[in-house]
Amino acid sequence: MEKIAVYNTLAGRTEPFTPVKEGEVFMYCCGPTVYNYIHIGNARAFVFFDFVRRYLQRNGYHVRFIQNITDVEDKIIKKAADEGVFWEDIARRFTSAFQEDMAALGVSPADFSPKATESVPAMIALIGTLEEKGYVYKTSDGVYFRVRRFKDYGKLSKKSLDDLKAGSRISVNEEKEDPFDFALWKFSKPDEPSWESPWGKGRPGWHIECSAMSRSISGRTLDIHAGGEDLVFPHHENEIAQSEAALEEPLARVWMHNAYVNLNGAKMSKSLGNDITVRALLKDHPPQVLRLFLFSAHYRKLLDFNAEALEESHAKYERFSNYFHSFKDEKEIPDSPLVQAWDLRVRRFLNDDFNTSGAIGVFFEAVSACYKDKENAPLCGAVKAWLRSWDEIFFILPNEDTATSGSFEALMEILLELRQKARSRKDYETADLIRDRLQDLGIILEDTPKGARYKKCR
RNA sequence: GGCAACGUAGCCAAGUGGUAAGGCAGUGGUCUGCAAAACCACUAUUCACCGGUUCGAAUCCGGUCGUUGCCUCCA
């Protein structure tokens, strides 16, 4: 098994990855609150952590991937009220939308997708344990966790409660013992979704679901707990507090957090209203282009989404597409020392905290090397096969079959033949007309020494 | 105000102690009926700035400036 180094937010540094149980990984990635379509920033987390999962699998780990669906929450309730529909309808609609968008982006489904609404008993049980241990108190609007009682509070985000207090913008709730105490259970108002509990009718607080669900599925300390960097505080900090207070063992060994996607230099966020949905982007761009964009920088580095960046990702995709059009697949894939050397470099990049942009740089080097040594069919065949195998986890290359119908291909043959006849009698007007009209349809003609070739654009 | 991260060519970006990957854009050339694709050549004596450690620093340390994020729902 390869030695993989992972940056652990909890440790504050990159460490060798060692799962609790050799060869087995429980990975939990915070999922969406389903009240809206996901945007390209949300997609970064989901695409990237799915990549991590697949890279671990490729390295022989048995990975069980858990991703929750938060299907009851204030924003869902608000959206339903605004639209005059049941909150369940909102949750259902955007859960489906989320799954569709993920599939379209090439993200494989989680092994476990627990829904908050289906896990309420586990949450109530966890709150009960916390109550027995004295971490819980009740106010007029809910049940709260007493952060002062958990001595490690702040160990993930490297904040102390006193520092937090000094710079706090948090609104004061007179009933809370400490401003950072957070709701485990929220009492419901008359028209809101609610469940019976020992403390009164209500719904779970946001943080408790991840603690309860991850535990009920894994039954032990998670190997990796992941999410966007904005979740470090307070969400993950609170998860740690409640889980570890109750269980008296670590919630997760490694905490991974991805950096943001900004939009033209400013934070992209649903609540700020400056987000671009994956759904809208996929109308004009193949998923590979979006993935090339998301993988273009290391995951802990801020990415800026803008027109130029998107154009550049397109250009990269074109480069790979042209490459795959230019070389035939070889039936026999010979061993190539060059390919082995490139592969080693790719693995080194990925083993060093999943450096995708470095790895993709190596792919481009291999592509260039093939063009420079065009007649070397064994090399080019080996590179193609090698790239294809990496694409099982990257999904940035053009699809293998463009799924053209037989009659389409036959028609193209006729057009190419007619054009070739025009060219041989130097009737370039006709030849160019055919090429231009096809281009309008998104079919690019290229004349090569071996005859004309065509490719479909988008 | 408190806590972090980052600052590498026109742009994106890798590189974290041994002398600057890769991509995009650009310029000139080759190929072509013209294109396209591709290839060749050129494009950072230098890594925000200042100081220090070292035989040696983009990489380590200190300071300055700048950008961004978190501190409230957020991937």
XYZ file of C-alpha atoms in Angstrom, chain A residues 53-432:
380
model
C -12.378 8.214 -1.647
C -11.624 6.790 -5.083
C -7.915 7.351 -4.726
C -7.933 5.425 -1.459
C -9.894 2.647 -3.140
C -7.428 2.595 -5.997
C -4.756 2.053 -3.382
C -6.479 -0.986 -2.003
C -8.398 0.482 0.903
C -11.874 -0.764 1.566
C -13.667 2.568 1.878
C -17.104 3.093 3.314
C -18.254 6.574 2.421
C -20.977 8.266 4.422
C -22.677 11.484 3.392
C -25.651 12.868 5.226
C -28.621 14.688 3.754
C -29.895 17.450 5.998
C -33.553 17.331 5.134
C -35.002 19.247 8.034
C -33.611 22.658 8.840
C -34.669 26.281 9.211
C -33.902 27.218 5.614
C -35.974 24.353 4.263
C -38.869 25.388 6.443
C -38.540 28.986 5.315
C -38.366 28.064 1.651
C -41.491 25.947 1.974
C -43.323 28.788 3.676
C -42.243 31.186 0.918
C -43.478 28.841 -1.780
C -46.553 27.742 0.099
C -45.702 24.041 -0.077
C -44.915 21.321 2.452
C -41.363 21.335 3.764
C -41.084 17.666 2.825
C -41.666 18.608 -0.806
C -38.780 21.054 -0.747
C -36.520 18.478 0.859
C -37.507 15.786 -1.610
C -37.167 18.026 -4.650
C -33.693 19.252 -3.780
C -32.483 15.876 -2.606
C -33.235 14.566 -6.095
C -31.653 17.620 -7.674
C -28.544 17.085 -5.596
C -28.273 13.459 -6.623
C -28.774 14.349 -10.291
C -26.140 17.064 -10.188
C -23.668 14.765 -8.484
C -24.231 12.045 -11.052
C -23.831 14.550 -13.871
C -20.511 15.654 -12.388
C -19.286 12.090 -12.247
C -19.442 11.805 -8.456
C -20.311 8.312 -7.335
C -23.122 7.910 -4.794
C -22.199 7.520 -1.144
C -22.331 4.061 0.381
C -24.559 5.468 3.102
C -26.746 8.568 2.702
C -28.510 8.950 6.024
C -31.246 11.536 6.223
C -31.680 13.654 9.311
C -35.399 12.931 9.421
C -34.727 9.196 9.527
C -32.175 9.425 12.305
C -34.035 11.329 14.994
C -34.090 8.441 17.514
C -30.295 8.182 17.363
C -30.010 11.908 17.981
C -32.390 11.794 20.926
C -30.379 8.939 22.394
C -27.164 10.927 22.028
C -28.680 13.990 23.678
C -29.889 11.700 26.467
C -26.359 10.473 27.084
C -25.104 14.047 27.173
C -27.821 14.937 29.649
C -26.781 12.109 31.975
C -23.248 13.457 31.888
C -24.344 16.975 32.742
C -23.610 18.659 29.410
C -27.167 19.693 28.744
C -29.608 22.335 29.924
C -32.975 23.501 28.805
C -34.182 27.010 27.952
C -37.529 28.268 26.731
C -36.653 27.610 23.076
C -34.559 24.459 23.184
C -32.002 22.155 24.690
C -28.423 23.414 24.720
C -24.918 22.007 24.981
C -22.749 23.517 27.702
C -19.457 24.237 25.880
C -17.574 25.332 29.001
C -17.908 21.861 30.402
C -16.065 20.294 27.445
C -12.456 21.093 28.170
C -11.129 20.468 24.647
C -13.520 22.964 23.096
C -11.685 24.818 20.317
C -9.054 22.154 19.614
C -10.028 21.819 15.959
C -10.346 25.482 15.044
C -7.512 26.508 17.389
C -9.711 29.001 19.141
C -10.217 29.451 22.831
C -13.581 30.400 24.218
C -12.026 33.510 25.711
C -10.561 34.597 22.350
C -13.894 33.958 20.757
C -15.644 36.008 23.337
C -13.268 38.922 22.834
C -14.020 39.201 19.139
C -17.528 37.957 19.251
C -20.271 39.238 17.012
C -22.644 36.649 18.311
C -26.000 37.900 19.521
C -26.607 37.526 23.199
C -29.271 35.138 24.305
C -29.842 35.870 27.971
C -31.032 32.360 28.676
C -27.828 30.735 27.460
C -25.097 30.137 30.007
C -22.445 30.933 27.418
C -22.921 32.637 24.047
C -21.261 29.660 22.337
C -23.574 27.075 23.787
C -25.431 25.592 20.835
C -28.815 23.978 20.322
C -29.066 20.213 20.427
C -32.835 20.314 20.148
C -35.071 23.171 19.066
C -38.613 23.367 20.314
C -41.029 23.717 17.442
C -43.585 26.393 16.776
C -47.111 25.231 15.890
C -46.715 24.814 12.105
C -43.187 23.457 12.108
C -41.995 19.893 11.689
C -41.614 18.188 15.034
C -40.802 14.962 16.788
C -41.605 13.898 20.327
C -38.676 13.932 22.721
C -38.094 13.689 26.489
C -37.623 17.478 26.491
C -40.653 18.396 24.452
C -41.795 18.482 20.832
C -39.185 19.813 18.498
C -36.552 19.131 15.858
C -32.847 18.403 16.017
C -30.207 21.106 16.057
C -27.952 21.140 13.037
C -24.766 19.789 14.604
C -26.236 16.764 16.327
C -27.194 14.909 13.169
C -23.651 14.329 11.934
C -22.554 13.101 15.337
C -25.462 10.708 15.649
C -25.517 9.403 12.094
C -21.815 8.903 11.590
C -21.682 6.902 14.789
C -24.697 4.750 14.168
C -23.262 3.709 10.807
C -19.583 3.283 11.602
C -19.854 2.246 15.243
C -16.383 3.599 15.882
C -13.990 6.500 15.426
C -14.075 7.690 11.820
C -10.854 7.616 9.839
C -11.678 10.771 7.916
C -14.231 13.462 8.522
C -14.379 16.012 5.727
C -16.071 19.194 4.620
C -15.586 22.760 3.502
C -13.283 24.949 5.568
C -16.182 27.096 6.716
C -17.442 24.106 8.654
C -14.391 24.014 10.914
C -16.059 26.461 13.231
C -18.541 26.095 14.651
C -20.018 23.005 12.982
C -17.170 20.513 13.308
C -16.013 21.974 16.590
C -19.472 21.370 17.983
C -19.657 17.882 16.538
C -16.425 17.046 18.312
C -17.671 18.524 21.556
C -20.929 16.626 21.659
C -19.591 13.346 20.278
C -16.504 13.188 22.426
C -18.320 14.347 25.530
C -20.759 11.485 25.066
C -18.465 8.739 23.778
C -15.218 9.644 25.472
C -13.243 8.704 22.376
C -12.304 10.671 19.246
C -15.031 11.343 16.701
C -12.543 11.198 13.834
C -8.825 10.695 13.365
C -8.290 12.974 10.427
C -10.199 16.161 9.664
C -9.923 17.364 6.081
C -11.174 20.732 4.860
C -11.205 22.142 1.358
C -10.777 25.824 0.555
C -13.445 27.918 -1.081
C -14.357 28.811 -4.603
C -14.698 32.560 -4.899
C -16.651 34.221 -7.662
C -14.741 37.060 -9.327
C -12.764 37.612 -6.154
C -15.572 37.432 -3.600
C -17.011 34.624 -1.575
C -19.648 32.569 -3.346
C -22.544 31.664 -1.141
C -26.161 30.701 -1.478
C -27.073 33.076 1.299
C -25.277 35.980 -0.394
C -27.014 35.195 -3.647
C -23.880 35.311 -5.799
C -23.662 31.645 -6.543
C -23.544 29.868 -9.879
C -25.312 26.537 -9.839
C -23.794 23.371 -11.192
C -27.039 22.832 -13.033
C -26.673 26.073 -14.983
C -23.013 25.435 -15.771
C -23.647 21.943 -17.059
C -25.927 23.346 -19.759
C -22.940 24.922 -21.493
C -19.957 22.964 -20.272
C -19.079 19.299 -20.151
C -18.556 17.999 -16.616
C -14.930 17.299 -17.453
C -14.328 21.023 -17.908
C -15.785 21.795 -14.504
C -13.706 19.072 -12.918
C -10.561 20.337 -14.613
C -11.339 23.701 -13.083
C -11.920 22.227 -9.625
C -8.717 20.190 -9.817
C -6.634 23.059 -11.208
C -5.379 24.112 -7.775
C -4.541 22.164 -4.647
C -7.712 21.602 -2.612
C -6.540 23.704 0.321
C -5.951 26.696 -1.907
C -8.573 29.279 -2.781
C -9.904 29.024 -6.328
C -11.399 31.949 -8.180
C -14.202 31.162 -10.576
C -14.378 33.610 -13.478
C -14.726 33.676 -17.241
C -10.988 33.340 -17.888
C -10.625 30.380 -15.566
C -13.487 28.605 -17.268
C -12.047 29.343 -20.701
C -8.715 27.964 -19.609
C -10.311 24.771 -18.379
C -12.005 24.449 -21.746
C -8.686 24.843 -23.480
C -7.188 22.097 -21.329
C -10.070 19.823 -22.148
C -9.593 20.570 -25.855
C -5.949 19.651 -25.571
C -6.860 16.266 -24.113
C -9.658 15.803 -26.638
C -7.381 16.529 -29.571
C -4.887 14.113 -28.181
C -7.424 11.319 -27.937
C -8.540 12.022 -31.492
C -5.013 11.986 -32.810
C -3.860 8.554 -31.750
C -5.329 5.134 -32.254
C -5.829 2.792 -29.350
C -3.351 -0.039 -29.346
C -4.506 -3.581 -28.792
C -1.333 -4.614 -27.058
C -0.263 -2.264 -24.320
C 3.470 -2.621 -23.884
C 5.308 -1.688 -20.733
C 6.918 1.668 -21.118
C 9.614 2.949 -18.793
C 8.541 6.476 -19.643
C 4.974 5.776 -18.592
C 6.222 4.147 -15.419
C 8.233 7.246 -14.602
C 5.253 9.516 -15.193
C 3.073 7.237 -13.120
C 5.489 7.426 -10.244
C 5.404 11.216 -10.393
C 1.609 11.272 -10.463
C 1.442 8.979 -7.447
C 3.962 11.092 -5.598
C 1.856 14.168 -6.170
C -1.324 12.442 -5.066
C 0.307 10.755 -2.094
C 1.380 14.181 -0.922
C -2.009 15.384 0.272
C -3.806 14.843 -3.025
C -2.003 17.345 -5.218
C -4.263 17.146 -8.263
C -2.829 20.073 -10.171
C 0.657 18.632 -10.000
C -0.644 15.288 -11.242
C -2.499 16.862 -14.153
C 0.693 18.690 -15.101
C 2.320 15.290 -15.568
C -0.559 14.169 -17.794
C 0.131 17.134 -20.058
C 3.802 16.292 -20.208
C 2.947 12.782 -21.342
C 0.614 14.136 -24.011
C 3.321 16.433 -25.362
C 5.809 13.610 -25.397
C 3.466 11.578 -27.605
C 3.026 14.353 -30.121
C 6.761 14.803 -30.298
C 7.239 11.104 -30.936
C 4.192 10.536 -33.123
C 5.441 7.456 -34.905
C 6.098 5.670 -31.643
C 2.833 3.734 -31.572
C 3.699 1.603 -28.534
C 4.444 4.698 -26.470
C 1.327 6.537 -27.568
C -0.836 3.491 -26.995
C 0.624 3.017 -23.554
C 0.069 6.652 -22.655
C -3.544 6.529 -23.802
C -4.241 3.426 -21.752
C -2.416 4.921 -18.798
C -4.422 8.154 -18.952
C -7.636 6.179 -19.269
C -6.852 4.274 -16.122
C -6.245 7.460 -14.153
C -9.416 8.896 -15.570
C -11.399 6.328 -13.628
C -10.844 8.618 -10.650
C -10.243 12.011 -12.306
C -12.989 11.963 -14.944
C -11.439 14.837 -16.896
C -10.912 13.153 -20.281
C -13.341 12.958 -23.194
C -15.674 9.993 -23.125
C -14.494 6.957 -24.986
C -17.338 6.582 -27.425
C -19.053 9.686 -28.691
C -22.112 7.500 -29.276
C -22.582 8.450 -32.891
C -25.120 6.481 -34.816
C -24.218 4.392 -37.825
C -26.226 6.532 -40.185
C -24.566 9.689 -38.911
C -21.172 8.233 -39.624
C -22.265 7.096 -43.071
C -23.506 10.594 -43.892
C -20.241 12.081 -42.715
C -18.394 9.674 -44.980
C -20.389 10.953 -47.952
C -19.738 14.587 -47.072
C -16.043 13.993 -46.611
C -15.874 12.185 -49.919
C -17.678 15.014 -51.737
C -15.402 17.551 -50.121
C -12.323 15.586 -51.074
C -13.488 15.499 -54.693
C -14.000 19.264 -54.635
C -10.538 19.720 -53.192
C -8.885 17.555 -55.832
C -10.349 19.708 -58.562
C -9.322 22.784 -56.571
C -12.900 23.815 -55.965
C -12.037 25.308 -52.601
C -15.220 27.321 -52.446
C -17.285 24.133 -52.158
C -14.759 22.480 -49.864
C -14.799 25.431 -47.484
